[in-house]
Short mmCIF file of C-alpha atoms and ligand atoms in Angstrom, two decimals:
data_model
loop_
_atom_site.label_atom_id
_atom_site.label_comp_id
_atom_site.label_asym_id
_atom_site.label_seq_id
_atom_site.Cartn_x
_atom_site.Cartn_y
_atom_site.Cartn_z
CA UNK A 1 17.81 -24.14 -49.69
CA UNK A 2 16.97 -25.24 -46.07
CA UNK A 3 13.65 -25.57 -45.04
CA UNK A 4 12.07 -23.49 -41.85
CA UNK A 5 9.37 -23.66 -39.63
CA UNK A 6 8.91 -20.37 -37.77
CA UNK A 7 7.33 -21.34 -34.37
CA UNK A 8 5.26 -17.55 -33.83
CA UNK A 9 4.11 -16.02 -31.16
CA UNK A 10 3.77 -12.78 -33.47
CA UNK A 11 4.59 -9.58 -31.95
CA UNK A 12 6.88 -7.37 -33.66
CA UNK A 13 10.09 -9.06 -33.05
CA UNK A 14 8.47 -11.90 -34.69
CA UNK A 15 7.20 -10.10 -37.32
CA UNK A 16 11.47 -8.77 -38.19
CA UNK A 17 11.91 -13.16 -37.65
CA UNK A 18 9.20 -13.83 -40.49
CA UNK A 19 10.11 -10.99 -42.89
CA UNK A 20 13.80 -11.57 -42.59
CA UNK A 21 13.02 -15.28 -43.29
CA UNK A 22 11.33 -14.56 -46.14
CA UNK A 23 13.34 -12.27 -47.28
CA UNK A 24 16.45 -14.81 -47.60
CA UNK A 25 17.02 -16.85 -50.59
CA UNK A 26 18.76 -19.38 -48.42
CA UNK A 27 15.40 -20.54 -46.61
CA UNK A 28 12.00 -22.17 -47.91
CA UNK A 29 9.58 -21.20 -45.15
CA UNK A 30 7.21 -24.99 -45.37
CA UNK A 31 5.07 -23.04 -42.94
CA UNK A 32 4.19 -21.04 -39.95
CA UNK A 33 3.10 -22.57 -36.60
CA UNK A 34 1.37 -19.86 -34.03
CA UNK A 35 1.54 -20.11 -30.57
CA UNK A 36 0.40 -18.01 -27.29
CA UNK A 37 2.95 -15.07 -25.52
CA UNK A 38 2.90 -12.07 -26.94
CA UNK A 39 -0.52 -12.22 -28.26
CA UNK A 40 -3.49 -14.46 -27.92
CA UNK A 41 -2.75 -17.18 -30.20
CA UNK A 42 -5.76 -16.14 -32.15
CA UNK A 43 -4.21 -12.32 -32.55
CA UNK A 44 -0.40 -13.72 -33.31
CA UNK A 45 -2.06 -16.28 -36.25
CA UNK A 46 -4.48 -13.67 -37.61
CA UNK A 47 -1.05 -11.64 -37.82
CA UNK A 48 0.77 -13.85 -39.48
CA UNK A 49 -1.34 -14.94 -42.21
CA UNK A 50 -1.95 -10.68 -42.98
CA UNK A 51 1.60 -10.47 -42.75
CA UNK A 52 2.12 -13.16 -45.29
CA UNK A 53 -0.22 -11.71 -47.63
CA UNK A 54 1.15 -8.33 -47.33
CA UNK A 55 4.72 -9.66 -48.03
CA UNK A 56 3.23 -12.01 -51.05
CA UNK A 57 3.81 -15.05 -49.38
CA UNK A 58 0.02 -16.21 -48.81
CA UNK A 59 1.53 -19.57 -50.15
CA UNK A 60 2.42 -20.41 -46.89
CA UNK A 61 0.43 -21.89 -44.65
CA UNK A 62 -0.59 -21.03 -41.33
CA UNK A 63 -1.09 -23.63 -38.15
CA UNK A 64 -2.36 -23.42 -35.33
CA UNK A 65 -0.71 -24.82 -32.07
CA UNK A 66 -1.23 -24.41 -28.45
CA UNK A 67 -3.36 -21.87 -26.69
CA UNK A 68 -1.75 -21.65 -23.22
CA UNK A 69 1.16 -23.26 -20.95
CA UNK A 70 1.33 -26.81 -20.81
CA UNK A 71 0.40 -27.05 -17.04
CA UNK A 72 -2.22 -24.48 -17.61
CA UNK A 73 -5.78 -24.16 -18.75
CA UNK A 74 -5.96 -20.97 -20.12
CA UNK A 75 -3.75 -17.53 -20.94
CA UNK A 76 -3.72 -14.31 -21.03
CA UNK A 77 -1.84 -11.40 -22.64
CA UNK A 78 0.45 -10.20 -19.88
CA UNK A 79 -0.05 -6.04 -19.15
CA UNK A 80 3.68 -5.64 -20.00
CA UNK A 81 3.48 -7.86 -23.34
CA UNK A 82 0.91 -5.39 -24.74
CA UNK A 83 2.63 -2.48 -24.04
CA UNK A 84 5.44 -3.72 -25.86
CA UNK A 85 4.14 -5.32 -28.73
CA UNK A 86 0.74 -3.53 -28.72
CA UNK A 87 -2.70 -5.05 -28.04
CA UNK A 88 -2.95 -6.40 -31.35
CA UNK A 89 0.90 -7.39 -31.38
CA UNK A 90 2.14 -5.34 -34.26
CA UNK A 91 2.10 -1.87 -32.73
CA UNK A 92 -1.31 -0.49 -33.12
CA UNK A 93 -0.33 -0.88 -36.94
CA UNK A 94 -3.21 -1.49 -39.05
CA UNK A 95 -2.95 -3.39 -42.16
CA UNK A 96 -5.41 -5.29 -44.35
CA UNK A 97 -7.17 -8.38 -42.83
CA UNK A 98 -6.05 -11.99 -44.33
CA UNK A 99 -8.02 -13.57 -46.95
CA UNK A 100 -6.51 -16.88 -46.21
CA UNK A 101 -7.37 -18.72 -42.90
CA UNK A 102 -5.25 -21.39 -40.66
CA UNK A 103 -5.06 -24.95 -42.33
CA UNK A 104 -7.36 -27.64 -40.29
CA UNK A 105 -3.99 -29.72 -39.36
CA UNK A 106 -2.53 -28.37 -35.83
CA UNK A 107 0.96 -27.12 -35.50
CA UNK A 108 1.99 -29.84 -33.64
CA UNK A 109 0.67 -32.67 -36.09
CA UNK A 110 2.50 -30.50 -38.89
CA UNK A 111 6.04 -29.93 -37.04
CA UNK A 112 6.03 -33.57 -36.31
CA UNK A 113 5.16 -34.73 -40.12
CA UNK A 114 7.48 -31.91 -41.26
CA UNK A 115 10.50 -33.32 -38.88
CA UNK A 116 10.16 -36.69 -40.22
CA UNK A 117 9.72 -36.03 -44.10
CA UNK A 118 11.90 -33.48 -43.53
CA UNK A 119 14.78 -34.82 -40.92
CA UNK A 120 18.03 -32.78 -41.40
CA UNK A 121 16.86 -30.80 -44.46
CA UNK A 122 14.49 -28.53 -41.91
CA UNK A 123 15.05 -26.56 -39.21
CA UNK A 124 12.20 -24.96 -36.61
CA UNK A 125 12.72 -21.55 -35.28
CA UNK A 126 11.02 -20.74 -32.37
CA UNK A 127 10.63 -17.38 -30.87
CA UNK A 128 7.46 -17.46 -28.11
CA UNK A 129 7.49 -20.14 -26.04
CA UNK A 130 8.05 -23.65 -26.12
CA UNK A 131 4.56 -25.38 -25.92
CA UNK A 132 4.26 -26.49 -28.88
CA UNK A 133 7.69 -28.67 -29.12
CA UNK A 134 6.99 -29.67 -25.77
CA UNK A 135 4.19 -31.10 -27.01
CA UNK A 136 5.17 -32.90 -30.50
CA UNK A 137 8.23 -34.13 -28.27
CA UNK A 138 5.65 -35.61 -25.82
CA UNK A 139 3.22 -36.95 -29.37
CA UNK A 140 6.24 -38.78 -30.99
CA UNK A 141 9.20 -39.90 -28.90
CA UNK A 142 11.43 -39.57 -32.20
CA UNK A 143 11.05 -35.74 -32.98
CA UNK A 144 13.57 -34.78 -30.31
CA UNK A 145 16.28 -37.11 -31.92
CA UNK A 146 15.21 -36.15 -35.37
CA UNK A 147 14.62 -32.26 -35.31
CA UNK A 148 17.14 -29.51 -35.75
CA UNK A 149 15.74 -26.30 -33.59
CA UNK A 150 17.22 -22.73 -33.43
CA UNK A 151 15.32 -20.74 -30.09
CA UNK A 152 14.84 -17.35 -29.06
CA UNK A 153 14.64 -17.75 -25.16
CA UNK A 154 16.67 -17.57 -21.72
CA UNK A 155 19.19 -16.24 -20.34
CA UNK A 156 22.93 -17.68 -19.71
CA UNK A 157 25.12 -15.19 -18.31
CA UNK A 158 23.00 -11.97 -18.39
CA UNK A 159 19.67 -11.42 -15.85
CA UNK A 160 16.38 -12.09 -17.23
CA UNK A 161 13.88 -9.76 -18.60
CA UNK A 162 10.31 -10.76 -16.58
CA UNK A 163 11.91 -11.25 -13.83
CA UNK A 164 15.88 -11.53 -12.60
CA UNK A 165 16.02 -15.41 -13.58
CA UNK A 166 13.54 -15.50 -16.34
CA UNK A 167 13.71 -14.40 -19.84
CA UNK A 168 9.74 -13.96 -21.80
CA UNK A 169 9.53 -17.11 -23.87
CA UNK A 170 10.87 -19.41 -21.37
CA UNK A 171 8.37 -17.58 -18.37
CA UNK A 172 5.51 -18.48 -20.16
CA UNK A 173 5.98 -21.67 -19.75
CA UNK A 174 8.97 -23.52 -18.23
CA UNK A 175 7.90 -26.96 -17.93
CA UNK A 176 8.09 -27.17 -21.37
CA UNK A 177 11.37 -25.14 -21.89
CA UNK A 178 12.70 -27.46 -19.27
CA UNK A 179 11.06 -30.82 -21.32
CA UNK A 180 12.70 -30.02 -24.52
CA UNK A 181 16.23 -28.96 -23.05
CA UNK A 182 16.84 -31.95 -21.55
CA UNK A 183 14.92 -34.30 -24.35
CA UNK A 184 18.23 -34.24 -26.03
CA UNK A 185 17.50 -32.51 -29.00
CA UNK A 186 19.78 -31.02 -31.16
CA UNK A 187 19.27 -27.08 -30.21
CA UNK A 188 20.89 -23.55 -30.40
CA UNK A 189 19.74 -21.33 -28.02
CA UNK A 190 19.87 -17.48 -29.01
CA UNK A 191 19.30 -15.86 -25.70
CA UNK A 192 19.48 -12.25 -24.22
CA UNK A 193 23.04 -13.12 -23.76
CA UNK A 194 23.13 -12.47 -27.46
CA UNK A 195 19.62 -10.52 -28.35
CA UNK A 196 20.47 -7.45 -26.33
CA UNK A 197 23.92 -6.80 -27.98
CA UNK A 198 21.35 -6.47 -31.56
CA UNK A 199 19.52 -3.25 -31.68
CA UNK A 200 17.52 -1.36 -33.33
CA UNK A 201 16.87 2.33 -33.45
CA UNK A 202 14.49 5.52 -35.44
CA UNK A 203 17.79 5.77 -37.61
CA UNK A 204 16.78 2.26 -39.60
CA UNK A 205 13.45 2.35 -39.51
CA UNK A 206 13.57 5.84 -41.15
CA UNK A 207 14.84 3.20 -44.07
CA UNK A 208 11.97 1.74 -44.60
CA UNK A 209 9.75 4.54 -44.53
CA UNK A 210 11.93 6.35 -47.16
CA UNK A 211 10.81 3.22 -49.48
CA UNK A 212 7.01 4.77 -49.93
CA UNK A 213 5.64 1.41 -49.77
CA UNK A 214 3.43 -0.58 -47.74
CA UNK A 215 5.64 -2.85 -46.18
CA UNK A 216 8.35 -0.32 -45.35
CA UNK A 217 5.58 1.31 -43.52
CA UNK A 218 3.88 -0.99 -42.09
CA UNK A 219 7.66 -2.31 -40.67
CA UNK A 220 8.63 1.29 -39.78
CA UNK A 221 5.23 1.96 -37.78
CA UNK A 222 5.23 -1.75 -36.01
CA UNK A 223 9.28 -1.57 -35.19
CA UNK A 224 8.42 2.72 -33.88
CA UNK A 225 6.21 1.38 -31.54
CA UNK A 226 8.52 -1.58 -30.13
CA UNK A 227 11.61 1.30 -30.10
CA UNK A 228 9.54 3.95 -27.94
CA UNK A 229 8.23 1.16 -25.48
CA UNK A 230 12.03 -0.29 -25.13
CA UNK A 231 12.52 3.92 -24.07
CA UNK A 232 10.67 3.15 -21.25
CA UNK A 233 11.90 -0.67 -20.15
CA UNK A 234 15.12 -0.59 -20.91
CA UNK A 235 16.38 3.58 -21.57
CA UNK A 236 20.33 2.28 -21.36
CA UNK A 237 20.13 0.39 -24.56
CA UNK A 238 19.50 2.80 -26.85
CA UNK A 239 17.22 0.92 -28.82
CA UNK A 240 15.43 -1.67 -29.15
CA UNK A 241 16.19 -5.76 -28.95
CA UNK A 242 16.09 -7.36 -32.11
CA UNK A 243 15.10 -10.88 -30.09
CA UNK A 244 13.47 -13.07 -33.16
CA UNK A 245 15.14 -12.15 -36.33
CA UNK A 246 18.80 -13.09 -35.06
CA UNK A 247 17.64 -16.84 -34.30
CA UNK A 248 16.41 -16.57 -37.80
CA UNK A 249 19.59 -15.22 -39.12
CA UNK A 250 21.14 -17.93 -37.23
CA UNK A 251 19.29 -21.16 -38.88
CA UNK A 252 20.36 -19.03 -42.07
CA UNK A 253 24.45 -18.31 -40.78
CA UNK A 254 25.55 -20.01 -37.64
CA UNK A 255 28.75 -18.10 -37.72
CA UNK A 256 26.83 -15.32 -36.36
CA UNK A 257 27.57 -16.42 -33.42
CA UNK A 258 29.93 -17.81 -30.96
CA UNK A 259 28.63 -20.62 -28.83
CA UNK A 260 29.28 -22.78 -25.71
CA UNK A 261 28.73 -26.74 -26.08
CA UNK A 262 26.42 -27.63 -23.17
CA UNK A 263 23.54 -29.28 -21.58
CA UNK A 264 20.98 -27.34 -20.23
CA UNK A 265 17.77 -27.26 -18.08
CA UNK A 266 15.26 -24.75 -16.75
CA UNK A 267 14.42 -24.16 -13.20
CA UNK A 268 10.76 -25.42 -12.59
CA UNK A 269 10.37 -24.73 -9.01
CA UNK A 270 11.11 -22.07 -6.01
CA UNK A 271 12.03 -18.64 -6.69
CA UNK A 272 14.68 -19.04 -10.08
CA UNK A 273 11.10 -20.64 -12.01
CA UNK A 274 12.47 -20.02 -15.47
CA UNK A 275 16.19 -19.61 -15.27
CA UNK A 276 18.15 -21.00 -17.56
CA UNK A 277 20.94 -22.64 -16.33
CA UNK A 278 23.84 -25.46 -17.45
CA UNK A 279 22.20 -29.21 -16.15
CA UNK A 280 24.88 -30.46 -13.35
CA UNK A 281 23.14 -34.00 -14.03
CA UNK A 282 24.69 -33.83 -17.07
CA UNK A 283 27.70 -31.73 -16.78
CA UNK A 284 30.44 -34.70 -16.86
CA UNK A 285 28.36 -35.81 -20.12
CA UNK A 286 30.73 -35.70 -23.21
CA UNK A 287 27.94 -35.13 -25.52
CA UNK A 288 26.42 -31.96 -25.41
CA UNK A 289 23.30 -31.44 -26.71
CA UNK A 290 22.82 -27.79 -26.65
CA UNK A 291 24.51 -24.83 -28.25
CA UNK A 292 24.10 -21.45 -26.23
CA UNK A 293 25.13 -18.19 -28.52
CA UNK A 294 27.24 -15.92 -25.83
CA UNK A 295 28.84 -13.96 -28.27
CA UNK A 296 27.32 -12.19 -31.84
CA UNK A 297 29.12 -10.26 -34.73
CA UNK A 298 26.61 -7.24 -34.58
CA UNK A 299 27.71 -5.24 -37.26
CA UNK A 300 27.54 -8.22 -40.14
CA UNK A 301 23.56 -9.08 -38.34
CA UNK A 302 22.50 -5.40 -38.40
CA UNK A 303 24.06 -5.56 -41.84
CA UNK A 304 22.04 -8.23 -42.99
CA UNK A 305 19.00 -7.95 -41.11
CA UNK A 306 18.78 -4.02 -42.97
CA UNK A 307 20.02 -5.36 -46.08
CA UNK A 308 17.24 -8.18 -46.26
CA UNK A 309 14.34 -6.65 -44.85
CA UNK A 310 14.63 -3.54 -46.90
CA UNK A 311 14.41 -5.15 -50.34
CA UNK A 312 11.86 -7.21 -48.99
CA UNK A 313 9.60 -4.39 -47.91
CA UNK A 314 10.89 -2.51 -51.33
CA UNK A 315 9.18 -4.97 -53.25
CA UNK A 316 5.56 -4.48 -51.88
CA UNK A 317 3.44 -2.00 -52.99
CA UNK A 318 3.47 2.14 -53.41
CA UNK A 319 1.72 3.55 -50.05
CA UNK A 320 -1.71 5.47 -51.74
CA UNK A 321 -0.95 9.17 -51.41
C1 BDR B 1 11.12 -12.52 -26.41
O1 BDR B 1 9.88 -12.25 -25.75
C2 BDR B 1 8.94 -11.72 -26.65
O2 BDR B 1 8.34 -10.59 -26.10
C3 BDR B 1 9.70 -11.35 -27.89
O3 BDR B 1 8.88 -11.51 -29.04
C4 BDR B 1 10.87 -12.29 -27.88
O4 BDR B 1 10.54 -13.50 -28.50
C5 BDR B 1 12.21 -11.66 -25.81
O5 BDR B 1 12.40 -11.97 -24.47
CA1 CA B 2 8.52 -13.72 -29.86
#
């Protein structure tokens, strides 16, 4: 079993990450570390932990990490964030407030403990944005040599989706996208160059409904919401991008995808703020410390992703009639 952080910013498509993580006997989820984006990170740790319990997992614990960019002072919930993810993340679903409460150590104390207890036995998903590595990179100057990281974020050879350079995650804050591409770290990127090939539609969600449980409604109602506002954004798709849970179904099977070998940076300044883009510093470097997924076997994800989830949700308890 391989151990997982899930870095959160929860939002539905985090919400698919965390349940399809749990839901797979090859992971050990040692925790969940909340950050900022889609949510306040109040709202995307307050999901988590109800999530958790819903799911029977209250076992795992709950951190919390940065509340805003790393050159800013404060955040808030962007207008286009809440209409896809809701205001309170998980698409106006409603489901039973947490017992539990975040643990007193912060996610970045706990991702940096974790990576060296841990070393190449753990690996950190993270699918808001990158604050929080930034950060534990910046605390110890070994976690970037030490950690193995899967993200959802950028944008390789496809336009953003905030703006035409920038995908979400990496928007939010791209000095520390930019800090912990080039740190050297060992990390996969799983971008929209991959994400909007995955989708989601009414047809699989009807799945979970059909279950008469709480957690195949509670998925069905969140992922609804996320379908009809990807309607509006994005009508050519035909459904809805399933962002989070393929970097999770990555750390579980790499062979997911197909990847390029290359160093990478993010634009910090002028007009491309927040592209992704190879490093030309480093572009005669033989080592390569990044892996960027341009290429995904959709039906074997969508096979798993359905075939995970489901039983997950299966095994919560009958809806009340
Ligand atoms: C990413 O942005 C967020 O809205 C989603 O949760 C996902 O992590 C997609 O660009
Ligand atoms: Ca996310």
């Amino acid at each position: 079993m391989t151990k997982i952080i899930l870095d959160l910013d929860t939002g539905i498509d985090d919400t698919l990450a965390l349940t399809y993580a749990l839901a797979s006997p090859e992971l050990d989820v040692i925790g969940v570390t909340g950050t900022y984006g889609n949510v306040l990170i109040e709202t995307g740790t307050r999901n988590d932990l109800a999530i958790l319990e819903l799911f029977g997992h209250s076992d795992v614990p709950v951190f919390t990490g940065e509340p805003h960019a790393s050159t800013k002072d404060s955040f808030e919930v962007l207008d286009i964030s809440a209409f896809i993810h809701g205001k309170n993340g998980i698409g106006e679903a409603e489901i039973p407030d947490p017992k539990g409460s975040v643990q007193e150590q912060s996610a970045v104390d706990f991702l940096i403990d974790s990576v060296n207890t841990y070393g190449d036995d753990l690996v950190i998903v993270a699918t808001g944005p990158m604050t929080n590595l930034a950060a534990a990179i910046a605390k110890d100057p070994s976690f970037a040599e030490k950690a193995r990281i899967v993200i959802m974020g950028g944008a390789l050879t496809v336009p953003g989706n905030v703006s035409p350079w920038a995908e979400a995650n990496i928007n939010q804050d791209p000095d520390a996208a930019n800090a912990l591409f080039r740190s050297g770290a060992n990390v996969t990127m799983i971008g929209l160059d991959v994400t909007l090939q995955t989708l989601l539609t009414v047809k699989e969600t009807a799945k979970w409904r059909e279950l008469g449980t709480v957690g195949g409604d509670f998925l069905a109602e969140a992922t609804d919401y996320y379908i009809k506002a990807y309607e509006t954004t994005a009508p050519h798709l035909g459904g809805c991008g399933l962002h989070d849970p393929l970097a999770v179904a990555v750390a579980v099977d790499p062979s997911l995808v197909t990847c390029l070998d290359i160093n990478m940076k993010v634009d910090c300044e002028g007009e491309t703020r927040g592209r992704t883009i190879g490093d030309e510093e480093k572009l005669n470097d033989p080592k390569k410390s990044m892996k960027v997924a341009v290429g995904v076997d959709v039906e074997r994800f969508l096979h798993e992703l359905m075939e995970r989830i489901t039983r997950l949700a299966a095994d919560t308890p009958a809806r009340e009639s």
